Coordinates of C-alpha atoms and ligand atoms in Angstrom, one line a residue:
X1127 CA 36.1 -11.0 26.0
X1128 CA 34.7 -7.6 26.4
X1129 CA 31.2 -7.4 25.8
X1130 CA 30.8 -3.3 26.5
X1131 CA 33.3 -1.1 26.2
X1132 CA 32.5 2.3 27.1
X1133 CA 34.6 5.3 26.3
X1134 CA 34.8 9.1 27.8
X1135 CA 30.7 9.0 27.3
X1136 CA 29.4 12.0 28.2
X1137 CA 25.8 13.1 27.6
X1138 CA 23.6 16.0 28.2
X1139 CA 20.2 16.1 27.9
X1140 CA 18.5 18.5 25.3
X1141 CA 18.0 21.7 27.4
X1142 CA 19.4 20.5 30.4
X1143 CA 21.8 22.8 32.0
X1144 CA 24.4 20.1 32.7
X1145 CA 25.9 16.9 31.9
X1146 CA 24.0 13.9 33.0
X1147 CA 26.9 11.8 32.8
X1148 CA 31.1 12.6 32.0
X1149 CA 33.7 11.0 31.6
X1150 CA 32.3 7.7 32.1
X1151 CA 34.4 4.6 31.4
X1152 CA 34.2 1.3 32.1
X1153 CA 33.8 -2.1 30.3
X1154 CA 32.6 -5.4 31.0
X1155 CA 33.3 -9.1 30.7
X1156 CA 31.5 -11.8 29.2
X1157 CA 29.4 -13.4 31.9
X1158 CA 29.8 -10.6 34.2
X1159 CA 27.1 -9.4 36.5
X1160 CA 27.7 -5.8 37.3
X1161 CA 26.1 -3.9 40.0
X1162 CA 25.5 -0.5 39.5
X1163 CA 24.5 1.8 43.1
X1164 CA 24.7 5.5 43.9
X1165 CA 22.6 8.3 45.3
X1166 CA 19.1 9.5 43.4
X1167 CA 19.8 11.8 39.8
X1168 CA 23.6 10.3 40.2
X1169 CA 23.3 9.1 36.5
X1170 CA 22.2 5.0 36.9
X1171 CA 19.4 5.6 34.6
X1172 CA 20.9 7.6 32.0
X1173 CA 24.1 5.4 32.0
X1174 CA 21.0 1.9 31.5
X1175 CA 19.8 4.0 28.6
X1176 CA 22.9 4.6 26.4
X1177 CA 23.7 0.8 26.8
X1178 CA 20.8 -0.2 24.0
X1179 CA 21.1 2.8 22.3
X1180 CA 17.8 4.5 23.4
X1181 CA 20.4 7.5 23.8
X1182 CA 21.3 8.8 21.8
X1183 CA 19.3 7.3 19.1
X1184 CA 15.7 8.2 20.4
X1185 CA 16.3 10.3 23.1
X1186 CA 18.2 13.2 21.7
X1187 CA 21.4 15.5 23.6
X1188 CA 24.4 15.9 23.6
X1189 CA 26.5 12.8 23.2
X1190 CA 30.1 12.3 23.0
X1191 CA 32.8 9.5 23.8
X1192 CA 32.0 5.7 22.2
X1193 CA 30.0 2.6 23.8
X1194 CA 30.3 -0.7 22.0
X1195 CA 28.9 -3.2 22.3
X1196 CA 30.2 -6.9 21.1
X1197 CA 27.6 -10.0 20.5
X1198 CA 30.1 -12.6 22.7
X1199 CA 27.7 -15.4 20.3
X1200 CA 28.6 -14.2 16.9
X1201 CA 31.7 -11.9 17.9
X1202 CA 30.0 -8.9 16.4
X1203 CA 31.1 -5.6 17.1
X1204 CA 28.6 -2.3 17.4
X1205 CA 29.1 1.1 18.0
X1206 CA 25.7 2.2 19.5
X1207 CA 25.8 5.6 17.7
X1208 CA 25.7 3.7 14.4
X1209 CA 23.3 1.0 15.3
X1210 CA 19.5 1.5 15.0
X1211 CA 18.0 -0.1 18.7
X1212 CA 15.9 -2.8 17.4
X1213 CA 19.8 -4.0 16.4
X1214 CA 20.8 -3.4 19.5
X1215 CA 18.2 -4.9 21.6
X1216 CA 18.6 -8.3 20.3
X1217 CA 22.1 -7.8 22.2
X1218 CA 21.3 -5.6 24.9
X1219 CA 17.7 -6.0 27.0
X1220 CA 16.8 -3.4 29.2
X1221 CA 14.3 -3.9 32.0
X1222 CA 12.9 -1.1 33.5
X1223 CA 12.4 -0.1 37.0
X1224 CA 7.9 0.0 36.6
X1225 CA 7.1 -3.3 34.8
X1226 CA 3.5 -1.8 33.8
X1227 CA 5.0 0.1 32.0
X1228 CA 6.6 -2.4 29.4
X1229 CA 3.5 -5.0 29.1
X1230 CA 0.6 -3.7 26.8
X1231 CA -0.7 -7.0 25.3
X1232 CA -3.6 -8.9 26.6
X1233 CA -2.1 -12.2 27.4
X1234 CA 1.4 -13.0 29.1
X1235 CA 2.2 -15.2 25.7
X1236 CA 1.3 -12.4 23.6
X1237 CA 3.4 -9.9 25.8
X1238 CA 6.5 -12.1 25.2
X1239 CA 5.5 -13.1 21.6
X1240 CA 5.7 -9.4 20.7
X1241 CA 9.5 -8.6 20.3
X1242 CA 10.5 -11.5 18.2
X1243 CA 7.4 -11.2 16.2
X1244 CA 8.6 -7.6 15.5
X1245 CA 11.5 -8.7 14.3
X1246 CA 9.9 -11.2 11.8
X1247 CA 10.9 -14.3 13.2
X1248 CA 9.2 -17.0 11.8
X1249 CA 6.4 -18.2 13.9
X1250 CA 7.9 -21.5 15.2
X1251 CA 10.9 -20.0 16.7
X1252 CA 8.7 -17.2 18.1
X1253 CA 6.9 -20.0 19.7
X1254 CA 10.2 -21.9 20.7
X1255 CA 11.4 -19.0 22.3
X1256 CA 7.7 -17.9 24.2
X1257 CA 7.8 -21.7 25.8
X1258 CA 11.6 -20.9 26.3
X1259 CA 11.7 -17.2 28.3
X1260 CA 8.1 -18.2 30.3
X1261 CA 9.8 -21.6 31.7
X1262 CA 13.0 -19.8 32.6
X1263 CA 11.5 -17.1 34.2
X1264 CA 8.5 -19.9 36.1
X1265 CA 5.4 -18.7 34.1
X1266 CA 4.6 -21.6 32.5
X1267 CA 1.1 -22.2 33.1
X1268 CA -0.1 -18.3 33.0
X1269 CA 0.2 -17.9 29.3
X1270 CA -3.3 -16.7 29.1
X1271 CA -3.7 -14.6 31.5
X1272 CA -4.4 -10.8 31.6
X1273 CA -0.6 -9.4 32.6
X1274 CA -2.3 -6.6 34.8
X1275 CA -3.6 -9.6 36.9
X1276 CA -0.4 -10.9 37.7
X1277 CA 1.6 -10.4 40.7
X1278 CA 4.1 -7.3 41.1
X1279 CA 7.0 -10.3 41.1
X1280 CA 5.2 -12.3 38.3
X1281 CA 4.8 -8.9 36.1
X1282 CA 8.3 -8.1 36.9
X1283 CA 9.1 -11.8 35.5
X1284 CA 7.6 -11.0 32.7
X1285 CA 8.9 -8.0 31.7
X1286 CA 12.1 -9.9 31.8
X1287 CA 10.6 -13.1 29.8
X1288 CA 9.8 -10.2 26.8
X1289 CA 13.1 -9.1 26.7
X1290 CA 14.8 -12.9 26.8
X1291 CA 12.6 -13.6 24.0
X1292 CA 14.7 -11.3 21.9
X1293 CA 17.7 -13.7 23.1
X1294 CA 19.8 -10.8 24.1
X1295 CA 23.5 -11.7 25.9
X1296 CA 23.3 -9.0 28.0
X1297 CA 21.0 -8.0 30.4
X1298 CA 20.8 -3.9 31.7
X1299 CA 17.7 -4.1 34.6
X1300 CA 17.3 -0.8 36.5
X1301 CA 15.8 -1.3 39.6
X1302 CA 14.0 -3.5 38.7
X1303 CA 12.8 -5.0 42.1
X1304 CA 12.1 -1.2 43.4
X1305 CA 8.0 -1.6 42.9
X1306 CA 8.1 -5.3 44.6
X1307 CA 7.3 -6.4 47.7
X1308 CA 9.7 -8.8 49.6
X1309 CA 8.2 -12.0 48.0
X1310 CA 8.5 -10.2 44.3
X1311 CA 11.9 -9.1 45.1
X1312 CA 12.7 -12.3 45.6
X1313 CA 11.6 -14.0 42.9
X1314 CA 13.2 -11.7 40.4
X1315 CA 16.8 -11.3 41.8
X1316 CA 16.7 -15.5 42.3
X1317 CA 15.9 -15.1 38.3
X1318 CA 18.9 -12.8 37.7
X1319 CA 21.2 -14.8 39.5
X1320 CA 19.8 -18.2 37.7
X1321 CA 20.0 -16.2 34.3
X1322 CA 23.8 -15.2 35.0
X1323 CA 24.8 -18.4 36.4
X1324 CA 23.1 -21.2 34.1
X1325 CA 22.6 -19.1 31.5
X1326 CA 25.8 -17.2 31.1
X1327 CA 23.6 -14.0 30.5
X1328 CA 25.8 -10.8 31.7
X1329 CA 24.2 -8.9 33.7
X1330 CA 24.2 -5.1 34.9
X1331 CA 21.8 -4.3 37.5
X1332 CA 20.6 -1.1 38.9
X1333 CA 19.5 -2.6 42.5
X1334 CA 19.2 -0.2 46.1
X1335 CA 18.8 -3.7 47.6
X1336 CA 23.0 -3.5 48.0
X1337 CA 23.1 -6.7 50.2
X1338 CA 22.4 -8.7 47.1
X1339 CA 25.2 -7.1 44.9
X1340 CA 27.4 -6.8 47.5
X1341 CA 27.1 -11.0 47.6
X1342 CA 26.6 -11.8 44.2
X1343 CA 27.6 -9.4 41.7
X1344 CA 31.8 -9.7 40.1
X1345 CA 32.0 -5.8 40.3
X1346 CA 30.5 -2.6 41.5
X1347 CA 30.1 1.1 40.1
X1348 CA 29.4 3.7 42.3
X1349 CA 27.7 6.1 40.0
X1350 CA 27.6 9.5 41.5
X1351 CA 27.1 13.1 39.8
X1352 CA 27.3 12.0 36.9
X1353 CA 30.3 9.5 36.3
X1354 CA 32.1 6.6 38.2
X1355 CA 33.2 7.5 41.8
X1356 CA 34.5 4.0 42.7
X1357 CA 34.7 1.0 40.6
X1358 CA 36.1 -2.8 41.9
X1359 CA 35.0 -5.7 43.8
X1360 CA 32.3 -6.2 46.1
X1361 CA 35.0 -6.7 48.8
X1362 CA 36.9 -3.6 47.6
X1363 CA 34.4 -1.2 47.5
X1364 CA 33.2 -2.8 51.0
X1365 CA 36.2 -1.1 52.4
X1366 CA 35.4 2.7 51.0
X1367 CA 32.6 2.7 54.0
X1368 CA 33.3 6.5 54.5
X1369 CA 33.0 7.6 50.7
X1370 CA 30.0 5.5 50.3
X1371 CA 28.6 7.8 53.4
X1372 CA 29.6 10.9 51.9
X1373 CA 28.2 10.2 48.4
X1374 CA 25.1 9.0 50.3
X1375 CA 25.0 5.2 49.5
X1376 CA 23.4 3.1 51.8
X1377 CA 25.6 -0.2 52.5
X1378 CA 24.2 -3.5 53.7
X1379 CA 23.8 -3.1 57.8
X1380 CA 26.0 -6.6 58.1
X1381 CA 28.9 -4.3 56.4
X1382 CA 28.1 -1.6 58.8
X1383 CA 28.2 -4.3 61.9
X1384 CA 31.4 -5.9 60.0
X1385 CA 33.5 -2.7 60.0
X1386 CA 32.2 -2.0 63.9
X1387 CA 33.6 -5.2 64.9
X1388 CA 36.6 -4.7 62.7
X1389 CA 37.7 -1.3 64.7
X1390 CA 36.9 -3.3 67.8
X1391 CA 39.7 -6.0 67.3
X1392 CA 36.8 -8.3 67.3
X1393 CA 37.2 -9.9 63.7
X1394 CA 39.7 -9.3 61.0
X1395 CA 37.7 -9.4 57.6
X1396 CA 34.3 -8.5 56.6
X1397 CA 31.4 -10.3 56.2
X1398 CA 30.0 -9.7 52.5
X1399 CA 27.4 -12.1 52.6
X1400 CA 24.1 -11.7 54.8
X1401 CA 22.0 -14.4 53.6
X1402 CA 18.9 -12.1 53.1
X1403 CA 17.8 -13.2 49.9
X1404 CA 18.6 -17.3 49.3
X1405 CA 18.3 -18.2 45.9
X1406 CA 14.7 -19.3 45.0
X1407 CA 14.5 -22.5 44.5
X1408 CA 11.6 -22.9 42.9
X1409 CA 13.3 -21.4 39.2
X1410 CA 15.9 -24.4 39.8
X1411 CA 13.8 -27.7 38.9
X1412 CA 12.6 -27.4 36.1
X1413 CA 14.8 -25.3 33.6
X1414 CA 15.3 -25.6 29.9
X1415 CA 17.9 -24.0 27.7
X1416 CA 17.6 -22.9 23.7
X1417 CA 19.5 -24.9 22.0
Ligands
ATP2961 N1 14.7 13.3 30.3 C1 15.6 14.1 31.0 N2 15.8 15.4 30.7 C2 16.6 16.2 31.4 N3 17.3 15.8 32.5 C3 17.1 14.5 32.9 C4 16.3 13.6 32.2 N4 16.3 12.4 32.8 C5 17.2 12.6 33.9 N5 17.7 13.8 33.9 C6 18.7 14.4 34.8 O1 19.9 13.6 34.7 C7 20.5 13.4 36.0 C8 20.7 11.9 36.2 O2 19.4 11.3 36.3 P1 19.1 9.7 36.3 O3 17.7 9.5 36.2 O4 20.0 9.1 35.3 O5 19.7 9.4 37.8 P2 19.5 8.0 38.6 O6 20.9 7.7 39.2 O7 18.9 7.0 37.8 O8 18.6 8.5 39.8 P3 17.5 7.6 40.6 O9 18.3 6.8 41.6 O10 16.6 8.6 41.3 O11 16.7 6.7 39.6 C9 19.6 14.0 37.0 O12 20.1 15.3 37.3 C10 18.2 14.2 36.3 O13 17.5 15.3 36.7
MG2962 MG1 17.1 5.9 38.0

């Protein structure tokens, strides 16, 4: 089942000169976990922010071509031009790239309490799904804490535990490990694998760190001026070494060293999976799904 379809989206924001993205389509799977990489102003953003809506229903341009989405839990079809967000992002969560700058309540259960609440969800299942998002994503134990005194990784965490506690099937995170050191980094792409895996959350990521996609995610977009310049498996695009150069994406140094000892006669495949970041084990123990 597709759970986005996208369409010949263009989009060009209100007094920009040109296009921010064209002719962009692709779609993806249930239980997916996309990556999404290319050069700085390529588009990654932009593309993240039509997925939930936010363009062109807040931010204004010009918008053509169709995304929908499809709720794989209800088989529920929306066309984000005709959907209000707060629709949307109970199907969509979007994590952004500075988690300051989506907490602004005074306690970590408040900060996750707050979309669900929103919504008017009754105050048990708000509560159900607080405990819920804060185990999967290893806060338990911080609920009254001040979120500015968290951890880059733990604030990161739980920007993601606010938008699980909207129960959304799919994930979009841009960069969201970009502000993290290597501990924090860690912790949140072990959480996005754990949340696609066990959790059968799809997932599109926005992530420089390409060594992770390049082991973990199902497909990759190369996002570049504006609108897909390659699109396939990690293995695939492994192999398009020189347009990844040109377009100025960086690729994971064991490629780089795979392709060298390919030319050499040395080996005969490459090596996709430098084991830089293991999964953290310490999300694994003790998890808890919503029934
Ligand atoms: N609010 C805006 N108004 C006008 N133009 C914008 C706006 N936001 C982004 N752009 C332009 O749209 C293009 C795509 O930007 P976008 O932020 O989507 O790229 P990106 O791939 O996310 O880059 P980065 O890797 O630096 O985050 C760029 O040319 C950028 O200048
Ligand atoms: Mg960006």
């Amino acid at each position: 089942m597709n759970v986005v379809e996208v369409e010949n989206l263009g989009f060009t924001y209100r007094r920009a000169e040109k296009p921010s993205l064209h002719d962009v389509s692709f779609s993806v799977r249930k239980g997916e976990m996309i990556g999404v990489i290319g050069p700085s102003g390529g588009g990654k953003s932009t593309l993240c922010l039509t997925l939930n809506g936010i363009i062109p229903n807040s931010i204004k341009g010009d918008f053509n071509g169709t995304i929908l989405i499809r709720d794989p839990w209800t088989g529920e079809e929306f066309n984000t031009l005709e959907t209000p967000v707060s629709k949307l992002s109970t199907i969509v969560g979007l994590v952004l790239q500075n988690p300051e700058s989506q907490l602004f309540n005074m306690t970590v259960e408040e900060e996750v309490a707050f979309g669900p609440e929103s919504l008017g969800i009754e105050r048990n299942e708000v509560l159900r799904r607080v405990r819920w998002a804060l185990k999967v994503t290893g806060l338990r134990g911080l609920e009254k804490e001040f979120p500015p005194n968290l951890s880059g990784g733990q604030q990161q965490r739980l920007a993601i535990a606010a938008v699980l506690a909207m129960r959304p099937s799919i994930l979009v995170l841009d960069e969201p490990t970009s502000q993290l050191d290597p501990r924090g980094k860690r912790e949140v792409l072990g959480l996005i694998s754990l949340l696609n895996r066990e959790h059968g959350i799809t997932v599109i990521l926005v992530e420089h760190h390409t060594g992770y996609l390049f082991r973990n995610a199902d497909r990759i977009l190369v996002v570049a001026d504006g609108t897909i310049a390659l699109e396939g498996k990690p293995e695939e695009i492994a192999e398009e070494v020189e347009t990844l150069r040109r377009i100025g994406v960086k690729i994971p140094p064991s490629i780089e060293v795979s392709h060298e000892l390919r030319k050499r006669g040395l080996v005969k495949g490459l090596s996709l999976t430098p084991e830089e970041f293991p999964p953290l084990k310490e999300h694994h123990s003790d998890l808890g799904s919503l029934p």
